[in-house]
PDB file of C-alpha atoms in Angstrom:
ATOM      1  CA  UNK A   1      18.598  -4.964  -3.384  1.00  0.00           C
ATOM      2  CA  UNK A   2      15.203  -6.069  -2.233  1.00  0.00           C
ATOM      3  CA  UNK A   3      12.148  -3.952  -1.692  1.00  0.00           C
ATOM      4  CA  UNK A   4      10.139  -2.368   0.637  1.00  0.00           C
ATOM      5  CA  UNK A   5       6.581  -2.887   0.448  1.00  0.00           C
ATOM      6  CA  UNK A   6       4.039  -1.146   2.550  1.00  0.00           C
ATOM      7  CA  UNK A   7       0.119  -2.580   2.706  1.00  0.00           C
ATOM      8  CA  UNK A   8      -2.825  -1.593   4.559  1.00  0.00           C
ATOM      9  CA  UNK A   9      -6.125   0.315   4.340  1.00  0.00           C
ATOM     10  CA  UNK A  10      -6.192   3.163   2.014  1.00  0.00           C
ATOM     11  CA  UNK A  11      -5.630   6.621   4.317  1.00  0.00           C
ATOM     12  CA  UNK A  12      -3.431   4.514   7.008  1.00  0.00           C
ATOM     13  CA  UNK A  13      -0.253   6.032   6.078  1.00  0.00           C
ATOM     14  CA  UNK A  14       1.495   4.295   3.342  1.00  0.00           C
ATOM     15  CA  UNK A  15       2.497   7.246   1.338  1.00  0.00           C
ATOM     16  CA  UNK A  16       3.063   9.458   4.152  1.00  0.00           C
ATOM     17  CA  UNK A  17       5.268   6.714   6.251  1.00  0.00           C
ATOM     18  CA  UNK A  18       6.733   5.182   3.182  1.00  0.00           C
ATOM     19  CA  UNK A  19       8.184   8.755   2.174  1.00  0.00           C
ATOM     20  CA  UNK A  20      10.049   9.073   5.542  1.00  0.00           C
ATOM     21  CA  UNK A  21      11.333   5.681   5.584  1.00  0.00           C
ATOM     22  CA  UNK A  22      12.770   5.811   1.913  1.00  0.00           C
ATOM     23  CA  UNK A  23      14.203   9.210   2.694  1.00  0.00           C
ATOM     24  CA  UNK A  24      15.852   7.249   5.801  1.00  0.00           C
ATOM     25  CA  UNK A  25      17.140   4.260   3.645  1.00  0.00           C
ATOM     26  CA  UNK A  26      18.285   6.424   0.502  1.00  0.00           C
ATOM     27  CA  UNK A  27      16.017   4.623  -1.710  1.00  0.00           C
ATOM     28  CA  UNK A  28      13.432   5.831  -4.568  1.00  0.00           C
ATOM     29  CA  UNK A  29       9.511   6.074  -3.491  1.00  0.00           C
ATOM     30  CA  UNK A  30       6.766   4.781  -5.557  1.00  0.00           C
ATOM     31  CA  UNK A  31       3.403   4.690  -4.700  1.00  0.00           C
ATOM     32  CA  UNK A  32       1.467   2.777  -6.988  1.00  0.00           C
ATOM     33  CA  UNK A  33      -1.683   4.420  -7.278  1.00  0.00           C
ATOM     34  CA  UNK A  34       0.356   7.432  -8.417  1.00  0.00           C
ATOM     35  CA  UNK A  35       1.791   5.597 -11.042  1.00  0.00           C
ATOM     36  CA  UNK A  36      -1.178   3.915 -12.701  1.00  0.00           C
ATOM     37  CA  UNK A  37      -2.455   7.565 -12.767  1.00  0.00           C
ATOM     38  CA  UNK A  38       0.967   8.687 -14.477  1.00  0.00           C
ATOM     39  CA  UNK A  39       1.090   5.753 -16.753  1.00  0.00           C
ATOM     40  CA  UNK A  40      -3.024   5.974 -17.731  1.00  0.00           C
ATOM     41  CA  UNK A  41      -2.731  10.014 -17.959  1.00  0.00           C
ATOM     42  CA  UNK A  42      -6.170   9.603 -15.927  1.00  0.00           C
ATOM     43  CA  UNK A  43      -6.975   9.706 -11.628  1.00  0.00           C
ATOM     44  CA  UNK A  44      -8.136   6.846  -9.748  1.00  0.00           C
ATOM     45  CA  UNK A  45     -11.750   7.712  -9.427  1.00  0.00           C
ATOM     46  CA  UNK A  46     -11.426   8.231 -13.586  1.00  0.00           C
ATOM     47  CA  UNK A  47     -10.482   4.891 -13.981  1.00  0.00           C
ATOM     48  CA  UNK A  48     -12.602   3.625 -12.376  1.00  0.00           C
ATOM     49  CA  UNK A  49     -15.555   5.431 -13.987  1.00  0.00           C
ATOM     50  CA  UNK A  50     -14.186   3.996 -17.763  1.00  0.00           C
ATOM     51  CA  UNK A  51     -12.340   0.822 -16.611  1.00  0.00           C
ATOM     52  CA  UNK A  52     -14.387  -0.373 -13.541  1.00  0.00           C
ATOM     53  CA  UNK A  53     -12.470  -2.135 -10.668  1.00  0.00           C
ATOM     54  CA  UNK A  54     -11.402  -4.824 -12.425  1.00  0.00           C
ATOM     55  CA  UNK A  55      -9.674  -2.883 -15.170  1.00  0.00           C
ATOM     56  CA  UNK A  56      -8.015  -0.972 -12.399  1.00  0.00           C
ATOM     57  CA  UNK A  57      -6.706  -4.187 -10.719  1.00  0.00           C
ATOM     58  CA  UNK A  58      -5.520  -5.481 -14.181  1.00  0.00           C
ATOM     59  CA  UNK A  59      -3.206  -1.990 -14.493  1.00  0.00           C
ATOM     60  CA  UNK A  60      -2.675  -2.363 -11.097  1.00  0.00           C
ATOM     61  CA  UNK A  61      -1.672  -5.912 -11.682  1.00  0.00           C
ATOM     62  CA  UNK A  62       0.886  -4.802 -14.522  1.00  0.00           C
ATOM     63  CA  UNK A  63       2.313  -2.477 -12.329  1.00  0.00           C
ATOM     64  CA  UNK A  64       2.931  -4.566  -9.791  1.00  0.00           C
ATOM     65  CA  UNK A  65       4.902  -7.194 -11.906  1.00  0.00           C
ATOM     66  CA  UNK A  66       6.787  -4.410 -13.516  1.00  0.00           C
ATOM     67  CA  UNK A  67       7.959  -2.542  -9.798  1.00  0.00           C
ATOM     68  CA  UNK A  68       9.157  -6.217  -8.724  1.00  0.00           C
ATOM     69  CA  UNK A  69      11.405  -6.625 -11.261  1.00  0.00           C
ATOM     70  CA  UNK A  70      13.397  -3.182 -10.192  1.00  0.00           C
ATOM     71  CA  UNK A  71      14.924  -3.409  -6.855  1.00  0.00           C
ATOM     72  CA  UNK A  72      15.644  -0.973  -3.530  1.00  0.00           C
ATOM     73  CA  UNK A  73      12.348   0.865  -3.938  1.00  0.00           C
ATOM     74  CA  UNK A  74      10.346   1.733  -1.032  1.00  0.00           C
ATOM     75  CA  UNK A  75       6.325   0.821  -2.615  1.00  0.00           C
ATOM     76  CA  UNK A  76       3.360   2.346  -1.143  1.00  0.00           C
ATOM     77  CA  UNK A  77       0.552  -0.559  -2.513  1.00  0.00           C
ATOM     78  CA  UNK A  78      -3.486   0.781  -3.401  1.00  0.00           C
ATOM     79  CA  UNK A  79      -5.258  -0.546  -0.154  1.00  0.00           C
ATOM     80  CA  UNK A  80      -6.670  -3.220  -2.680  1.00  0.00           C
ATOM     81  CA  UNK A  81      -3.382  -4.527  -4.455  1.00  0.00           C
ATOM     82  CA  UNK A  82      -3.149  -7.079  -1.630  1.00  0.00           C
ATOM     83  CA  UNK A  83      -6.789  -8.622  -2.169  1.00  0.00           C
ATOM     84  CA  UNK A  84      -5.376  -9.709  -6.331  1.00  0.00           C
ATOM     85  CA  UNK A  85      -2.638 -12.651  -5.038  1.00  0.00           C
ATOM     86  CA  UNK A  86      -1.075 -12.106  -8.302  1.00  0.00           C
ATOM     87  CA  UNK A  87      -0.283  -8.800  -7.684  1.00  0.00           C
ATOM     88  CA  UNK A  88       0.918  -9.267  -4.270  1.00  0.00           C
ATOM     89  CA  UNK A  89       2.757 -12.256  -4.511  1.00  0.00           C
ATOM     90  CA  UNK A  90       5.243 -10.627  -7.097  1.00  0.00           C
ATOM     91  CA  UNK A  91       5.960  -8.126  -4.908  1.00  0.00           C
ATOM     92  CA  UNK A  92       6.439 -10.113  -1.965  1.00  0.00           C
ATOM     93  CA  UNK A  93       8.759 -11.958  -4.143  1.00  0.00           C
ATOM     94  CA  UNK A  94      10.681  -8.967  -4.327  1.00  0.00           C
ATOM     95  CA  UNK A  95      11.390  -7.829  -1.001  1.00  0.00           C
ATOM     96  CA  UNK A  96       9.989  -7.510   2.870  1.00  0.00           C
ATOM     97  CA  UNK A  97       5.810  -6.571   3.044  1.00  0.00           C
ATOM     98  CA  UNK A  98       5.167  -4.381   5.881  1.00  0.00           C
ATOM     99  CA  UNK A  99       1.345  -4.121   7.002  1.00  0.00           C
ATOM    100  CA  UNK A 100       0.501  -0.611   8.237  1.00  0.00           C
ATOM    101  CA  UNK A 101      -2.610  -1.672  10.535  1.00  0.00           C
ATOM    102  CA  UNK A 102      -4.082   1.450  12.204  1.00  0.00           C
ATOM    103  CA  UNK A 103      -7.361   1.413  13.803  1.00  0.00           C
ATOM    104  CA  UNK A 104     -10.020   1.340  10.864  1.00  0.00           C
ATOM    105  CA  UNK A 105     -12.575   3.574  12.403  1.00  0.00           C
ATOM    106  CA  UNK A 106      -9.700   6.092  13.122  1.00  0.00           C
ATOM    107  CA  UNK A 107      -8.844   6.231   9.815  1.00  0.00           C
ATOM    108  CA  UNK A 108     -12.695   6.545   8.425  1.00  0.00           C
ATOM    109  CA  UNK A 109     -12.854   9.062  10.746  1.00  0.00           C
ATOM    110  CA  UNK A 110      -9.846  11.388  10.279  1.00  0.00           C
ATOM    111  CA  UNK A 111      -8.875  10.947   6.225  1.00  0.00           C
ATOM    112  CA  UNK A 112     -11.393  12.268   3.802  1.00  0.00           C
ATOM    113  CA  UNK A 113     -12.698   9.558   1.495  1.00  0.00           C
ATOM    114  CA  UNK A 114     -14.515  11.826  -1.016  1.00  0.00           C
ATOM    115  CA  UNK A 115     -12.019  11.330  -3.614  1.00  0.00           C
ATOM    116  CA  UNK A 116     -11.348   7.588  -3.130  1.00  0.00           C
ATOM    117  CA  UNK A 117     -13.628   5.073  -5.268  1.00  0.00           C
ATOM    118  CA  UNK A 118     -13.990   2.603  -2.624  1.00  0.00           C
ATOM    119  CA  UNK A 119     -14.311   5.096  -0.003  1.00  0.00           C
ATOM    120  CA  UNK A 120     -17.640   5.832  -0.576  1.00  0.00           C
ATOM    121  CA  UNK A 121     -20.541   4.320   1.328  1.00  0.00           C
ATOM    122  CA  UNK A 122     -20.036   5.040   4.507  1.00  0.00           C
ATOM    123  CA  UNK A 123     -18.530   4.334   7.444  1.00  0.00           C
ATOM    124  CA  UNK A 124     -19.905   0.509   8.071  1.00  0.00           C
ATOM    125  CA  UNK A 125     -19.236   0.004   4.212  1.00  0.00           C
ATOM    126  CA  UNK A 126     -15.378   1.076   5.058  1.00  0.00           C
ATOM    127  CA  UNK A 127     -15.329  -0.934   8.312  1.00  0.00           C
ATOM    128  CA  UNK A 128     -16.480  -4.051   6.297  1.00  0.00           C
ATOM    129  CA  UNK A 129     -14.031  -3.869   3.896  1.00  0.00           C
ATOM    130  CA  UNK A 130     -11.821  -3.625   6.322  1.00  0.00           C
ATOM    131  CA  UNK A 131     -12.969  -7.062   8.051  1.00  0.00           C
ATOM    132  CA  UNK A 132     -12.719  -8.800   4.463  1.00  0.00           C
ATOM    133  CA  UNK A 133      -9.336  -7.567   3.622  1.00  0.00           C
ATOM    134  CA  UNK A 134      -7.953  -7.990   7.684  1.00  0.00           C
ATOM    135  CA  UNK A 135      -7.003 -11.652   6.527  1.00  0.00           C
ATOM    136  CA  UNK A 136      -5.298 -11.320   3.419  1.00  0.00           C
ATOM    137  CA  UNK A 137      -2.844  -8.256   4.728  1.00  0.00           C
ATOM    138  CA  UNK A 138      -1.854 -10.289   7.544  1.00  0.00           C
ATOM    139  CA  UNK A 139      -1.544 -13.642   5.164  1.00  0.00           C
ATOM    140  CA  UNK A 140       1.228 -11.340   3.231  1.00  0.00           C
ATOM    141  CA  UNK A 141       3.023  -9.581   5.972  1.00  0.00           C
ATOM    142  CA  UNK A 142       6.287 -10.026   6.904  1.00  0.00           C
ATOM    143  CA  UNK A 143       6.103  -7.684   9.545  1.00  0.00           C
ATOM    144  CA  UNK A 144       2.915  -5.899  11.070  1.00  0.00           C
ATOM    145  CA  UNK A 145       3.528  -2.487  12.133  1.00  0.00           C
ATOM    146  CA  UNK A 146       0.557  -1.283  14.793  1.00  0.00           C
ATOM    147  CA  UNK A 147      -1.775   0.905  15.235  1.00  0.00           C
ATOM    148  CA  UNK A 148       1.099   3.742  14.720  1.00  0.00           C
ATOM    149  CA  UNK A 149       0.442   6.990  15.618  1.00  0.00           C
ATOM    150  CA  UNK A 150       3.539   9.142  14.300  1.00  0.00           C
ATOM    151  CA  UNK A 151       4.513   8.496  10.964  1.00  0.00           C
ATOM    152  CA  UNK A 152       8.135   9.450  11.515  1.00  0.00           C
ATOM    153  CA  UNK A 153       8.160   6.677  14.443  1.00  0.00           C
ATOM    154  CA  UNK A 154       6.537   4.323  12.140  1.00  0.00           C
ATOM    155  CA  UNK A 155       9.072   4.921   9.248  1.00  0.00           C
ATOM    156  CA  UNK A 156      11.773   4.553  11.565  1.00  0.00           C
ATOM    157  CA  UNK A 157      10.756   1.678  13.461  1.00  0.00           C
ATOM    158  CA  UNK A 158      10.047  -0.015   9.455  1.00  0.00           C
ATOM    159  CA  UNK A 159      13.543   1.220   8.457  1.00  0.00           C
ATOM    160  CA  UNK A 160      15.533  -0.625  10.961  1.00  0.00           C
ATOM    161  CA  UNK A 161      13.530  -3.636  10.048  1.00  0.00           C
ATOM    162  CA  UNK A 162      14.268  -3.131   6.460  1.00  0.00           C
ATOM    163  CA  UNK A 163      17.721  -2.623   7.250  1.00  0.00           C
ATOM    164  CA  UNK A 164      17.935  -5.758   9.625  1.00  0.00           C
ATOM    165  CA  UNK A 165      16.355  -8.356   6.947  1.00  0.00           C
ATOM    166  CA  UNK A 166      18.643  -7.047   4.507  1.00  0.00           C
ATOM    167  CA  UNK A 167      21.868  -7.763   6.574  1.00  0.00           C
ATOM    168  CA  UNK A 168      20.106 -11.495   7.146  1.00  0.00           C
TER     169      UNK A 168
END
């Protein structure tokens, strides 16, 4: 059974809309963030600190490779997995990539970013990472989900996708 992977801008909703739409499908949820932190025994902004972004992408990297290789998960990607092709690819490999691409200043302005590494530096530092990664998530999406307001819409609306590229 193939995936379900969810990309976009850290605080757009992954977690959030990819709980609801596994809980629709009857599949498992992984967010991968969560699970480098489970696997490393260490948080995100920890990791960081010891490992630096590039050992971060490296675990995130393994995890990646190691989700694609299971099947009918619903995977909430790190707002950065996309920008390692690597790490993308195998999971697009593995199933359907939905982008979840809410406003960026909405997002800045209405998710805290004091615990999120590459959060920090304001709101023009956000909104140009943003611009840099804007390519790349729509270079891997199979489907672009916008500017979604309700999560539970949002899951639904990505379910029935799901559901439809499955039956194709």
């Amino acid at each position: 059974m193939n995936n379900l992977i969810l990309i976009g801008m850290m605080g757009c909703g992954k977690s959030t809309v990819g709980r609801l739409a596994a809980e629709k499908l009857g599949l498992a949820f992984v967010d991968t963030d969560e699970r480098i932190e489970a696997e490393a025994g260490r948080t995100i902004p920890e990791l960081f600190d010891a490992e630096g972004e590039e050992g971060f992408r490296a675990r995130e990297l393994d995890v990646s490779r190691a989700l694609a290789r299971e099947g009918g998960l619903v995977i909430a990607c790190g707002g950065g997995l996309p920008t390692r092709a690597e790490a993308i690819a195998a999971l697009k490999a593995s199933g359907v990539v939905f982008w979840l691409n809410r406003e960026p200043a909405v997002i800045y302005d209405t998710v805290s970013m004091a615990h999120r590494p590459l959060g920090q530096g304001g709101k023009e530092a956000f909104l140009e990472r943003f611009r840099q990664r804007e390519p790349i998530y729509r270079r891997w999406a199979d489907y672009i989900i916008e500017g979604h307001t309700l999560a539970a819409e949002a899951a639904g609306r990505i379910a029935a996708l799901y559901e439809r590229e499955c039956q194709a």
